[in-house]
CSV table of C-alpha atoms in Angstrom, one decimal:
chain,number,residue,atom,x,y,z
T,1,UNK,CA,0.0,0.0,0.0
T,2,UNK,CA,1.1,3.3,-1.0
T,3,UNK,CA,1.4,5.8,2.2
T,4,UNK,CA,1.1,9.9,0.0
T,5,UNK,CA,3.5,12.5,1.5
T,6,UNK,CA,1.0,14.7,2.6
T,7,UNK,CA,-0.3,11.8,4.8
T,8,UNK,CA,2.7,11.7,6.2
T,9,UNK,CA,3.3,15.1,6.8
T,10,UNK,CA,0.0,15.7,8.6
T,11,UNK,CA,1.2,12.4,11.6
T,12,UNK,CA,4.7,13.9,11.6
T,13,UNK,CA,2.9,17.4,12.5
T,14,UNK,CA,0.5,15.8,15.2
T,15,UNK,CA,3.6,13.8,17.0
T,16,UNK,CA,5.3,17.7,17.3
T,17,UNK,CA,1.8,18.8,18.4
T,18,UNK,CA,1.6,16.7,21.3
T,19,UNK,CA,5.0,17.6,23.1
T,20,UNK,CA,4.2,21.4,22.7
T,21,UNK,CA,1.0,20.8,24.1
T,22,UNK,CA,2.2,18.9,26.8
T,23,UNK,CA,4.7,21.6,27.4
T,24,UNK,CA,2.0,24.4,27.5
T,25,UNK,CA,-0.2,22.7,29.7
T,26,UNK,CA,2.4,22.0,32.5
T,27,UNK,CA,3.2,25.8,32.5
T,28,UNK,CA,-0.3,27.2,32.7
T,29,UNK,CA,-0.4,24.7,36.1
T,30,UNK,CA,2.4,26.0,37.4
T,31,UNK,CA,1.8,29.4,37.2
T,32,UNK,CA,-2.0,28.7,38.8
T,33,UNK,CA,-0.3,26.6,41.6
T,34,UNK,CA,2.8,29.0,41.6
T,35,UNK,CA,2.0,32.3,40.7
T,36,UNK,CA,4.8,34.9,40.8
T,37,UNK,CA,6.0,36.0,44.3
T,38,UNK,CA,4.0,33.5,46.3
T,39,UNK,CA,5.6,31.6,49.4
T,40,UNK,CA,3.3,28.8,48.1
T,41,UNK,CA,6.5,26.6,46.0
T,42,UNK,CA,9.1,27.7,48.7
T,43,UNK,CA,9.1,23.5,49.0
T,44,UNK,CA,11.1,23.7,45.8
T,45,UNK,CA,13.9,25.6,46.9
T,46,UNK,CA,17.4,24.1,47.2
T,47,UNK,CA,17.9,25.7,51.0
T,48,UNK,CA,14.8,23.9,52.0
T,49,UNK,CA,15.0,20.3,50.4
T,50,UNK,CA,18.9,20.4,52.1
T,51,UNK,CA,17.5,21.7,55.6
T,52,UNK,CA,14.7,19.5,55.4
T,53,UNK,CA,17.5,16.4,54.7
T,54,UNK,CA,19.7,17.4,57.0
T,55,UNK,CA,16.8,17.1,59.5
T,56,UNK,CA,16.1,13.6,58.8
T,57,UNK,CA,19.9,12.3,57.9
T,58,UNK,CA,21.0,13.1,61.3
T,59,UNK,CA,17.8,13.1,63.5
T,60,UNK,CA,19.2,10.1,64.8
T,61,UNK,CA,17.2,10.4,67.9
T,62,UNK,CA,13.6,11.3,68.3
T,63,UNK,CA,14.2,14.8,70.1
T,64,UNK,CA,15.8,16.2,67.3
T,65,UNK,CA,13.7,15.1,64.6
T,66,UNK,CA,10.2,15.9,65.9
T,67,UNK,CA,10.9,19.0,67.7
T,68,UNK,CA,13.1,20.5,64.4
T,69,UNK,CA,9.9,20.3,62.2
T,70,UNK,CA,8.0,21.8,65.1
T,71,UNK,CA,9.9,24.7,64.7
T,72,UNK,CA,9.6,25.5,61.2
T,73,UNK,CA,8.4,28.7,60.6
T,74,UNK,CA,9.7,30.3,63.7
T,75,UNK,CA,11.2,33.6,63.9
T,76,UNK,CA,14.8,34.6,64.2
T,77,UNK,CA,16.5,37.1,66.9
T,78,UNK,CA,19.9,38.2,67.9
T,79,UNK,CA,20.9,36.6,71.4
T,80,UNK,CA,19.9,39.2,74.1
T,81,UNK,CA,22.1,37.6,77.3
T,82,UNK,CA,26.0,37.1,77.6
T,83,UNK,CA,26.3,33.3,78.6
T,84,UNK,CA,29.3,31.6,79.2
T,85,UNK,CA,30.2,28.0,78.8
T,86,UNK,CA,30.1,27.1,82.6
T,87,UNK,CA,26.2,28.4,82.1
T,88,UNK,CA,25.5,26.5,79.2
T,89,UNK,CA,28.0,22.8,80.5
T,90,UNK,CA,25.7,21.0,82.8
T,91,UNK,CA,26.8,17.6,83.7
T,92,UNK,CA,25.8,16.1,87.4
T,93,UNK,CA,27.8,13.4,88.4
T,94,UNK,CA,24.7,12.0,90.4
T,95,UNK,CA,25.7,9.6,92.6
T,96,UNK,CA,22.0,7.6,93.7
T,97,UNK,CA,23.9,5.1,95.5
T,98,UNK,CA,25.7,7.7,97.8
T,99,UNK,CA,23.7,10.5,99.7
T,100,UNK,CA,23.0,12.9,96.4
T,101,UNK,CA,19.3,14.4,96.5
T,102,UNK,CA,17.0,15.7,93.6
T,103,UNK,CA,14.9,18.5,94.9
T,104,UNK,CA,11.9,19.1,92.4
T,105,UNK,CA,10.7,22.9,93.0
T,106,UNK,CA,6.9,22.6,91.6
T,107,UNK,CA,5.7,25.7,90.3
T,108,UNK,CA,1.6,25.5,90.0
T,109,UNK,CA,0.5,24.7,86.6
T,110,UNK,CA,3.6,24.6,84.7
T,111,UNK,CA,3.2,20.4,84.4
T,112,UNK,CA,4.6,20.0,87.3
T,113,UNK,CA,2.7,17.1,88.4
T,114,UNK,CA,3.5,15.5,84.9
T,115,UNK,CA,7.0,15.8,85.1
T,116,UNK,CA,6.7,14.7,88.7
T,117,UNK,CA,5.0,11.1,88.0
T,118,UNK,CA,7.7,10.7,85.1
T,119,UNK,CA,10.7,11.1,87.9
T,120,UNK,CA,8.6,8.1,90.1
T,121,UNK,CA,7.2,6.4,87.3
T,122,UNK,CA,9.3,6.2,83.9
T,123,UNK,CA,13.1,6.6,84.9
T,124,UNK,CA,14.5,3.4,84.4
T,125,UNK,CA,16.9,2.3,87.6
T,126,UNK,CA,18.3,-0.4,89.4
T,127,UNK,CA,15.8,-0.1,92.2
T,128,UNK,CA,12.8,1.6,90.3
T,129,UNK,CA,10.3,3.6,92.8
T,130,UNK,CA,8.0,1.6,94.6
T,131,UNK,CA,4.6,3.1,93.5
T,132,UNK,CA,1.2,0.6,95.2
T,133,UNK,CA,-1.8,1.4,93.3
T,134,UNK,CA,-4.2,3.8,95.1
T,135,UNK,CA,-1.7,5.8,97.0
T,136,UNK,CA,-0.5,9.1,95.7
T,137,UNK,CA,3.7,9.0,97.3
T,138,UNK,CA,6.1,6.1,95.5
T,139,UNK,CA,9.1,4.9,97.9
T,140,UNK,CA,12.6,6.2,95.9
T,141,UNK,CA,15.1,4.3,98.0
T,142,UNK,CA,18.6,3.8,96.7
T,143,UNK,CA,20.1,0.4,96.1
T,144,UNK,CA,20.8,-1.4,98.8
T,145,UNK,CA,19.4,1.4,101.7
T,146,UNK,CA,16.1,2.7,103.0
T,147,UNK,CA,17.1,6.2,102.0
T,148,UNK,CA,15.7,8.4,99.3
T,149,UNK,CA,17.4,10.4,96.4
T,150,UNK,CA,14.3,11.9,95.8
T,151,UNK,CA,12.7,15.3,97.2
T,152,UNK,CA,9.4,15.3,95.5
T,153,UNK,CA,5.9,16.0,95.9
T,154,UNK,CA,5.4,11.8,94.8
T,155,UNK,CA,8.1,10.3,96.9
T,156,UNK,CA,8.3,12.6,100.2
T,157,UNK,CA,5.0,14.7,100.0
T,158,UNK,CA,5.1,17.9,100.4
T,159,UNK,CA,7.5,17.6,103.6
T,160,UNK,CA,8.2,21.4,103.3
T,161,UNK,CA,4.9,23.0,102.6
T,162,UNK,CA,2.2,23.1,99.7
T,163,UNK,CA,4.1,23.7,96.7
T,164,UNK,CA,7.3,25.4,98.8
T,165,UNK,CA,9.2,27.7,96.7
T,166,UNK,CA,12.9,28.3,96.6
T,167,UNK,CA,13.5,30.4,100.2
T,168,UNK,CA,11.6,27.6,101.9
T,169,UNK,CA,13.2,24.6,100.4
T,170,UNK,CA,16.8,25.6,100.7
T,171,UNK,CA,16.2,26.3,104.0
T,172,UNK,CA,13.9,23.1,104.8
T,173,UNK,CA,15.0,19.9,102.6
T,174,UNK,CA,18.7,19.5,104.3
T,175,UNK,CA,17.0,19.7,107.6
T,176,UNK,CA,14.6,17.3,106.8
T,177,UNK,CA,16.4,14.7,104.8
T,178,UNK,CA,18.8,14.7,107.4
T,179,UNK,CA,16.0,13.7,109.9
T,180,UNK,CA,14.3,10.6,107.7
T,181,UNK,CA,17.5,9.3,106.8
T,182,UNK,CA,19.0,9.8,110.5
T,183,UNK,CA,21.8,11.6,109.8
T,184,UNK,CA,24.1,14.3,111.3
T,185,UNK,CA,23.7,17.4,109.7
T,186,UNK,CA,27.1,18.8,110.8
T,187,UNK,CA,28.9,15.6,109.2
T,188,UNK,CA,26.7,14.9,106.4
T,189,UNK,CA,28.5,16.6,103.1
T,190,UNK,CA,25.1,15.7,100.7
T,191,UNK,CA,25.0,17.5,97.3
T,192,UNK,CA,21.2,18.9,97.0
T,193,UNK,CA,20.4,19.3,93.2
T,194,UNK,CA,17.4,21.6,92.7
T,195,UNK,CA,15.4,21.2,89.4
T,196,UNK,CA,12.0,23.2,88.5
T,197,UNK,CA,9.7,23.0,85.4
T,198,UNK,CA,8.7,26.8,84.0
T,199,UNK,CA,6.0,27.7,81.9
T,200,UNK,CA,5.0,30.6,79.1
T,201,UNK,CA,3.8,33.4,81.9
T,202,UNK,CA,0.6,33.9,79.8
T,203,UNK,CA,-0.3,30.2,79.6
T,204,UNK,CA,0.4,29.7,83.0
T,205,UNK,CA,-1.7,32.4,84.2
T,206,UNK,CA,-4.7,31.3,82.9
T,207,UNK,CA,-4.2,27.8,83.8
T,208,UNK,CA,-4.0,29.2,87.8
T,209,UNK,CA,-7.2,30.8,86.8
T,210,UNK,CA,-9.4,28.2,85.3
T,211,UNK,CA,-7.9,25.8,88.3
T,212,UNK,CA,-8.8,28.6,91.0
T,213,UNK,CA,-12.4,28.8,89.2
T,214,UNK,CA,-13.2,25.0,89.7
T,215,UNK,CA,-11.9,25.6,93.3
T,216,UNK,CA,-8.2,24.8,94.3
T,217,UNK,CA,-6.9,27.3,96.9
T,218,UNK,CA,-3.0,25.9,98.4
T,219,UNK,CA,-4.8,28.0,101.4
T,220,UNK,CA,-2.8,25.2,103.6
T,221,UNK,CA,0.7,26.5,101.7
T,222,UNK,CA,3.0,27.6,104.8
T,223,UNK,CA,5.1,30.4,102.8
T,224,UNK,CA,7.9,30.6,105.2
T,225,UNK,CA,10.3,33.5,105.0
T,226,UNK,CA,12.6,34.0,107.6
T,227,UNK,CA,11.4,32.0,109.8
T,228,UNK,CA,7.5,32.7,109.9
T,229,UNK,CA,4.8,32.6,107.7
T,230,UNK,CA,3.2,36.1,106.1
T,231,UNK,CA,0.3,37.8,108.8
T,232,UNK,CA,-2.5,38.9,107.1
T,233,UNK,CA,-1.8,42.1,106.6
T,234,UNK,CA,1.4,41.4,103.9
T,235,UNK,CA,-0.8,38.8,102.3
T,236,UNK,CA,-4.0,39.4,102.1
T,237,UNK,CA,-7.0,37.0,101.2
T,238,UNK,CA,-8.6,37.4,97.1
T,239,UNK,CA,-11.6,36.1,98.5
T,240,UNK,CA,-14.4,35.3,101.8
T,241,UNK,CA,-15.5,32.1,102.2
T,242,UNK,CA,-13.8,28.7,101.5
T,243,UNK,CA,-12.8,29.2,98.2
T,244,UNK,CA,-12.4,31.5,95.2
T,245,UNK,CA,-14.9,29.1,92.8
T,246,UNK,CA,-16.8,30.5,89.9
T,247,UNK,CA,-14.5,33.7,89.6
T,248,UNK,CA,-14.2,35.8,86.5
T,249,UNK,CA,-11.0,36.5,84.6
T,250,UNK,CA,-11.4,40.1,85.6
T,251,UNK,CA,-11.8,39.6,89.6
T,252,UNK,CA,-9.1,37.4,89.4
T,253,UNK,CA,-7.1,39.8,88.1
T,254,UNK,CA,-8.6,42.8,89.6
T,255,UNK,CA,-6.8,41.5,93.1
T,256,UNK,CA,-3.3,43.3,93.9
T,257,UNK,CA,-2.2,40.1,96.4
T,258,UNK,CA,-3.0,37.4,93.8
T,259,UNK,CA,0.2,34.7,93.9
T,260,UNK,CA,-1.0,34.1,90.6
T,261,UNK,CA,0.9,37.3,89.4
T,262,UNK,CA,4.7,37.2,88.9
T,263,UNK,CA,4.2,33.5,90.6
T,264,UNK,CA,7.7,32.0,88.8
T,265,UNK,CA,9.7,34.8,89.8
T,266,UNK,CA,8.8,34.9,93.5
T,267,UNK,CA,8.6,31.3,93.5
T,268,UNK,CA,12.7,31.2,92.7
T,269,UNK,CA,13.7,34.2,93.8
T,270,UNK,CA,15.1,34.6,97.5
T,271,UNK,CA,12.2,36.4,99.6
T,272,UNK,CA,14.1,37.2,102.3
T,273,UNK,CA,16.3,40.1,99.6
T,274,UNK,CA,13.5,42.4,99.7
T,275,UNK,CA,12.3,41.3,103.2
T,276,UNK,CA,9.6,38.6,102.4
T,277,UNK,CA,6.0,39.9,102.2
T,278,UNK,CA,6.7,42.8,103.7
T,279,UNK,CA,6.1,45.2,101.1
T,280,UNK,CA,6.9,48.0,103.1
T,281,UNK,CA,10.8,47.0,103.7
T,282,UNK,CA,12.0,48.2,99.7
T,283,UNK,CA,10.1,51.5,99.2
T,284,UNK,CA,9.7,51.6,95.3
T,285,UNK,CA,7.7,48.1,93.9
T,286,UNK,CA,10.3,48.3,90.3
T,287,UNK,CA,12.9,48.3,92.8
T,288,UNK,CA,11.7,45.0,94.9
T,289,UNK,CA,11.0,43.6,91.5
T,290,UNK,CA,14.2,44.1,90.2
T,291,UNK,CA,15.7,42.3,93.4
T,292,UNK,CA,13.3,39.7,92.8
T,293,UNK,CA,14.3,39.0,89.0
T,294,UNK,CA,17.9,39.1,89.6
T,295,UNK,CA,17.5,36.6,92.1
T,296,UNK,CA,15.2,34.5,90.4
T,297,UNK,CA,17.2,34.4,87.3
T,298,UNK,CA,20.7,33.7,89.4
T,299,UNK,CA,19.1,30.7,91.3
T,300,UNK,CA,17.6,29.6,88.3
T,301,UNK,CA,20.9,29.8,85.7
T,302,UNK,CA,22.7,28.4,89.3
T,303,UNK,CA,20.1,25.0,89.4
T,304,UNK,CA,21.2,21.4,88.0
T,305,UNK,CA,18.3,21.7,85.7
T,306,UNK,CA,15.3,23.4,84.6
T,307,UNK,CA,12.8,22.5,81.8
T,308,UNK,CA,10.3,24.1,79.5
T,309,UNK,CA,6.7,22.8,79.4
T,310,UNK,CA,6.4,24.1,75.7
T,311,UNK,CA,9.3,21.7,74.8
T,312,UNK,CA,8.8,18.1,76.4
T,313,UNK,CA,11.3,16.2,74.2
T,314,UNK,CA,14.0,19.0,74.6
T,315,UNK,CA,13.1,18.8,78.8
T,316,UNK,CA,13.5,14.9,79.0
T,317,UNK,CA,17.0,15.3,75.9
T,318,UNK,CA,18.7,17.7,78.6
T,319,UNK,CA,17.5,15.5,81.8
T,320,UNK,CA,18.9,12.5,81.0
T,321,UNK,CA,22.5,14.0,79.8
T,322,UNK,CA,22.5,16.6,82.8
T,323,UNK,CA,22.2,13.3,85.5
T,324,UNK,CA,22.9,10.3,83.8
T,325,UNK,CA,19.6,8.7,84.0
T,326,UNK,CA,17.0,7.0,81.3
T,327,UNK,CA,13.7,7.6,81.0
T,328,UNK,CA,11.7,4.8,80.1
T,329,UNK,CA,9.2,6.4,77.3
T,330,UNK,CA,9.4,9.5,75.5
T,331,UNK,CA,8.2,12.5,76.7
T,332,UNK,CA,4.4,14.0,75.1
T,333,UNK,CA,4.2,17.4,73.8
T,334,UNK,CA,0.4,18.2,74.8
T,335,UNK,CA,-0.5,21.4,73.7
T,336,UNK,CA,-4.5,21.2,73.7
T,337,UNK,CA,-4.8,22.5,77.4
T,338,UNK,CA,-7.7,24.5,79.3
T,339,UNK,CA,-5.4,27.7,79.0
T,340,UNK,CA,-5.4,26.7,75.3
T,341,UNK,CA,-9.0,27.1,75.0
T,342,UNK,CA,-9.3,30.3,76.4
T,343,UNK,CA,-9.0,33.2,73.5
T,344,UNK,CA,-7.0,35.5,74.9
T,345,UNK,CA,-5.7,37.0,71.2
T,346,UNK,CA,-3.2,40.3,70.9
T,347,UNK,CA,-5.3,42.8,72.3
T,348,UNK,CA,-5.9,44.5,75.4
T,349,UNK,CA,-6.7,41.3,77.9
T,350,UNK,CA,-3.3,40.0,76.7
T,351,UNK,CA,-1.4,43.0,77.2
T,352,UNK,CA,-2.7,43.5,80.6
T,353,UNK,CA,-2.1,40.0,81.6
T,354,UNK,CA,1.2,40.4,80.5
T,355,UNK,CA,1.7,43.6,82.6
T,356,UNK,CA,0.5,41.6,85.7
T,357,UNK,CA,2.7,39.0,85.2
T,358,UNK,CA,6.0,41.7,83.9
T,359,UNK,CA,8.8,39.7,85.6
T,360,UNK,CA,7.5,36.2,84.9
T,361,UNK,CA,7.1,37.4,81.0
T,362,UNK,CA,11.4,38.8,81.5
T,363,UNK,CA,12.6,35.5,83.6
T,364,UNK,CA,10.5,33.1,81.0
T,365,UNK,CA,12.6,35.0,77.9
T,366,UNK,CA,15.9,34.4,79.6
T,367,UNK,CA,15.3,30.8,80.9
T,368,UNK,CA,13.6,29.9,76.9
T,369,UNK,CA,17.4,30.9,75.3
T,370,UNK,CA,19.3,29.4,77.9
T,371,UNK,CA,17.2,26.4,77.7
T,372,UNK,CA,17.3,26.4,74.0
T,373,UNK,CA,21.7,26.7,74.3
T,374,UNK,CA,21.9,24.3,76.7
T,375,UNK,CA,20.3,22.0,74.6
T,376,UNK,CA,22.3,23.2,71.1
T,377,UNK,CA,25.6,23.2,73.6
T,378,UNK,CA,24.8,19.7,74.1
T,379,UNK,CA,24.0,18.3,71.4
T,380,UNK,CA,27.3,19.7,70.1
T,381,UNK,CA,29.1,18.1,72.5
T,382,UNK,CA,27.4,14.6,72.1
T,383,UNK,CA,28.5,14.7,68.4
T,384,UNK,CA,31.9,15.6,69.5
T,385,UNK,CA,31.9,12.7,72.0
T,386,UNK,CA,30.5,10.2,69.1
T,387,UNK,CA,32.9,11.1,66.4
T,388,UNK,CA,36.1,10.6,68.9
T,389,UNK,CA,34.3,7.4,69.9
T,390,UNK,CA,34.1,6.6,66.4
T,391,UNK,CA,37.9,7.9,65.8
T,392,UNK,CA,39.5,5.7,68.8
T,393,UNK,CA,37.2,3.0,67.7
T,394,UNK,CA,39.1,3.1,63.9
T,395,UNK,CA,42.4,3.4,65.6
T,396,UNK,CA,41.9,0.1,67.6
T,397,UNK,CA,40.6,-1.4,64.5
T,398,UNK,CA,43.4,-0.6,62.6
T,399,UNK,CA,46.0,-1.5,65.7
T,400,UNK,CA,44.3,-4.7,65.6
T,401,UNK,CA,44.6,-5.6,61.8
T,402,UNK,CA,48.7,-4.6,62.0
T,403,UNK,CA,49.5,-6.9,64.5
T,404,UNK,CA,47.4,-9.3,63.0
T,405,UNK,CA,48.3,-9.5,59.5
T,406,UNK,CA,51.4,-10.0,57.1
T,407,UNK,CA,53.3,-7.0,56.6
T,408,UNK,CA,53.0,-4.7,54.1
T,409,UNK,CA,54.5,-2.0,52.3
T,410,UNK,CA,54.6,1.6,53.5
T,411,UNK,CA,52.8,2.9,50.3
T,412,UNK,CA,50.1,0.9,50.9
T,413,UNK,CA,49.5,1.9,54.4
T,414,UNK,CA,49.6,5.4,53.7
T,415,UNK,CA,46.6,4.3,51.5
T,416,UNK,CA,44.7,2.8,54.0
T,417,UNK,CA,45.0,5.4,56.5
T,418,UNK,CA,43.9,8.2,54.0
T,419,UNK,CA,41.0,5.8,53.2
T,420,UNK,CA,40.2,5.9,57.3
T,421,UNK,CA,40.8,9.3,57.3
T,422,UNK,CA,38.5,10.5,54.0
T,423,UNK,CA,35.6,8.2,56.1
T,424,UNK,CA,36.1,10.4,59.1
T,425,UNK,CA,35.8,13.5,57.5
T,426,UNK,CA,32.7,12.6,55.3
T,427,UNK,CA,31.2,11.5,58.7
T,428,UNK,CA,32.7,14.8,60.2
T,429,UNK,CA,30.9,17.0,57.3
T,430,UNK,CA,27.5,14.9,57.4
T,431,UNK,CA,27.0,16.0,60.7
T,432,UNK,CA,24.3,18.7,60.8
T,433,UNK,CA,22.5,20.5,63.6
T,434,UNK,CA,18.6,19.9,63.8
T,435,UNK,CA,17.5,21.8,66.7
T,436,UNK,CA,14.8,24.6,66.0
T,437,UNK,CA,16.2,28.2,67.3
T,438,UNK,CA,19.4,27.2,65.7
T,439,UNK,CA,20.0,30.6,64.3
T,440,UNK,CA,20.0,31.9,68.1
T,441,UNK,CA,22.9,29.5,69.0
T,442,UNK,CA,25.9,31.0,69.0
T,443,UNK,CA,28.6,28.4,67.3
T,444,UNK,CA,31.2,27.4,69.8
């Protein structure tokens, strides 16, 4: 059968017709998906694809992983303190089975009692808590003695008062310790370690609130200060009656002797500085505050640990390598709370919440980026500590296969230990830090 040119002309034109088409249609759906100067492709950069590999090349562990794509998206700022690697290095050398204590400061509603189960629940030891269902304390003795390591709401009650802040602990846990386990307190050399839990000042106030509104009080807290608790007078009651139940954001607020306000602050700061309750003793309130923040951020830079409720798996990462310890499950990240579900927004009920809480809002900013360089410090240093490991590791290998095989020429070992050495360094380059913040870490 005869095939005429023109015949074939007009296939040869609809095979070049197809292509283009295809072409033009894969451009018109770009631009609709894409159009010029959206965010909407920003997927498709190069800086993103390598930041979102680096992320999951070395997020060898699940803290850095999950909590780096937590942070995507968040904004970037110039590091406002002046820390120094002794305030950034923390490394206990807790000894459990000597007489070393940890003394869990629990500041209300900043998941204190979350973190508090995890210490008597989920650490895994030698001699794990004795917790009988039903009762609310665990026994935390140490191997081999009926002593505890553990100052705790769950393990000794609350031996020092309802939820007893920094002045009364320091001045009643040694005193107390010393009389369960029977020893003499001018002999006895213990190490104390103090640890705490803080919360975003805004969050946690309205957590106090809707917790006051369903009708908690910690009227039986003692806060002892120099050696006596407040009269009525320097700390007057919010409310008559039993409790403060049913209250309205704006009463609770409305009262000038709330605890609720600026509760972080005084509750690590040292009272006795500006005279305790006694307003009277500094003149000018900005100047007791001022007292009060210094001291609160100094005692809290000064303690073993500290974590951040907004950052579980960053809190339980820096646990375990300040003390040595395991915890047995991963922390949660819970972020659908009751404070969650109030509506607070930007505006004015914000702002003045923020005003009523003005220190707790300045301590929370400088405890967040010291938390968040401790934990970039080390993670650093636990890369530094598993790329020598690998290095002595290589150099015990290659000890080993010396004495073990033939000899052979010096040419050929020079080979081998470039080889080793090329390994080390593509190790050494595919190293890459994960944490969100990073851009607020200084490189050390």
């Amino acid at each position: 059968m005869t095939i005429s040119p023109r015949t074939m002309e007009d296939k040869s034109n609809k095979l070049i017709l197809i292509p283009i088409l295809a072409v033009v249609f894969l451009m018109i759906g770009y631009q609709y998906l894409c159009p010029a100067g959206s965010n909407s492709c920003r997927f498709l950069t190069g800086d993103k694809l390598s930041g979102m590999f680096r992320q999951y090349h070395s997020g060898d562990d699940i803290y850095a992983y999950q909590e780096g794509l937590e942070s995507e998206g968040s904004s970037t700022t110039l590091s406002k303190f002046n820390f120094t690697d002794r305030d950034l290095e923390r490394h206990v050398d807790f000894n459990i089975k000597g007489d070393d204590v940890i003394v869990f400061l629990h500041i209300q509603k900043t998941g204190g009692t979350t973190f508090g189960r995890h210490l008597v629940r989920n650490i895994h030891l030698e001699q794990p808590c004795d917790c009988m269902p039903g009762q609310k304390k665990c026994t935390c003795h140490r191997p081999g003695k009926a002593e505890s390591w553990l100052f705790s709401r769950f393990s000794t009650g609350w031996s020092c008062g309802l939820h007893a802040d920094w002045t009364e602990l320091t001045n009643c846990v040694p005193v107390v310790m010393n009389k369960k386990d029977k020893k003499d307190a001018q002999r006895d050399r213990r190490n104390f370690y103090y640890i705490t839990m803080l919360r975003d000042p805004v969050s946690r106030y309205l957590s106090e609130w809707k917790h006051v509104q369903r009708g908690a009080t910690w009227k039986t807290a003692l806060h002892m200060c120099d050696g006596r608790s407040p009269t009525q007078d320097e700390l007057p009651a919010c409310y008559s009656g039993d409790d403060w139940t049913g209250v309205t954001l704006t009463n609770f607020m409305d009262c000038p002797s709330n605890l609720a306000n600026n509760r972080q602050v005084r509750m690590l700061a040292d009272l006795s500085l500006v005279g305790c309750y006694n307003v009277s003793t500094i003149g000018a309130e900005r100047e007791r505050g001022r007292v009060l923040l210094a001291s609160a951020k100094n005692n809290l830079r000064n303690m073993a640990f500290y974590g951040l409720t907004e950052f579980q798996r960053k809190t339980q990462y820096l646990f375990e390598r300040t003390f040595g310890l395991r915890f047995i499950q991963a922390f949660t990240q819970i972020n659908s709370t009751r404070a969650a579900s109030v509506g607070v927004g930007e505006g004015a009920l914000r702002r003045r919440i923020e005003g009523l809480n003005a220190l707790d809002v300045e301590l929370y900013e400088y405890a967040k980026e010291l938390f968040l360089r401790r934990y970039q410090y080390s993670r650093q240093t636990q890369h530094q500590e598993q790329r020598l490991r690998r290095r002595q590791e290589r150099q015990e290998e290659r000890q080993r296969l010396h004495q073990h095989t033939a000899p052979i020429s010096k040419a050929r070992r020079e080979e081998e230990e470039r080889e080793i050495e090329g390994v080390e360094g593509e190790e050494v380059g595919g190293v890459a830090t994960t944490e969100d913040y990073s851009s607020q870490v200084v490189r050390w």
